[in-house]
Amino acid sequence: MKMTFKKIAVIATVLSLTACATSPTGRKQVLLYSESQLAQMGDQAFAGMKEELTISNKPVQNSYVECVARSITAQVPASVFSGQWEVVVFDDEQVNAFALPGGKIGVYTGLLNVAKNQHQLAAVIGHEVGHVIAEHGNERMSQSTLINVGTQAVGQVLAANEVAQSGPIMAAIGLGMQVGVQLPFSRTHESEADVIGLDLMAKSGFNPKQSVELWQNMDKANSGKRPIELLSTHPAPQTRIKNLQAHMSSALAQYKAAPNRPNCTI
């Protein structure tokens, strides 16, 4: 059994050492999956959502979202995705949006009640595209793969040595991984996507100051329904606002230098 544990540890170490990368903000990452794998997964997930959810049939609404999304995606490096992004508006009350590897963007109509103008919608879409640029999906999947390998190794050691209460110990390890590793990792991703999205919207000609207004709106819309920040995958709105304000000077300079000023209306 010791050999099994060693083998698993070696596999995890080799994987992590051979898949090191750096995010757009300079943070070290472990990415185990290829771009083609992620794009294929994104295509499959998006196709499934289009079958399961109702797609908006309002031309003006769709054109508005498309206008904002096109302005944002024009700033995405070709190394991330060089094709035509597919943008779909889902007729759903969720206050949400998403972007997937392979050039897919989904926006729920509920978001349009909180993102009050093109600039605020650009902040959300920029944030979601920021996740794709920073390969956060790849990173989370890679992290889960390594955690599963490590957890299996611990479980095998406990079983081999007939450790009493091994079930509760494994449950505690799982909770520790979630609170100590996965949730902070998710909050890091959200903060990083906020910064990348801020730059994207500024370069696209959207007013970056409206990103702060957006999160103030989000805070009001979600008041009393949010878990404490420690146990949430997302930073609290006030934390996000402080992060955005810390990067606002650079974003405003990019906004002033942007050659275009989109005029997306609904």
Tab-separated table of C-alpha atoms in Angstrom, residues 114-124 198 201 205-218 241 244 248 251-252 255:
chain	number	residue	atom	x	y	z
A	114	VAL	CA	-29.760	44.877	-12.559
A	115	ALA	CA	-27.190	45.923	-15.168
A	116	LYS	CA	-28.930	49.198	-15.934
A	117	ASN	CA	-26.983	50.288	-19.019
A	118	GLN	CA	-24.486	49.145	-21.640
A	119	HIS	CA	-21.519	49.949	-19.407
A	120	GLN	CA	-22.770	47.811	-16.534
A	121	LEU	CA	-23.622	44.947	-18.882
A	122	ALA	CA	-20.114	45.282	-20.341
A	123	ALA	CA	-18.683	44.931	-16.823
A	124	VAL	CA	-20.450	41.578	-16.402
A	198	LEU	CA	-12.345	46.024	-16.060
A	201	MET	CA	-14.526	47.103	-20.871
A	205	GLY	CA	-14.846	52.112	-24.802
A	206	PHE	CA	-17.203	51.409	-21.886
A	207	ASN	CA	-16.928	53.576	-18.770
A	208	PRO	CA	-15.092	51.472	-16.130
A	209	LYS	CA	-16.584	53.540	-13.293
A	210	GLN	CA	-19.899	51.857	-14.051
A	211	SER	CA	-18.452	48.554	-12.802
A	212	VAL	CA	-18.707	49.968	-9.278
A	213	GLU	CA	-22.309	51.043	-9.915
A	214	LEU	CA	-23.046	47.518	-11.128
A	215	TRP	CA	-21.871	45.890	-7.911
A	216	GLN	CA	-23.769	48.395	-5.840
A	217	ASN	CA	-26.873	47.344	-7.791
A	218	MET	CA	-25.967	43.692	-7.262
A	241	ILE	CA	-15.762	47.290	-5.291
A	244	LEU	CA	-12.101	47.517	-8.794
A	248	MET	CA	-9.574	52.172	-11.618
A	251	ALA	CA	-8.684	51.414	-16.424
A	252	LEU	CA	-9.626	55.077	-16.850
A	255	TYR	CA	-10.835	54.152	-21.441
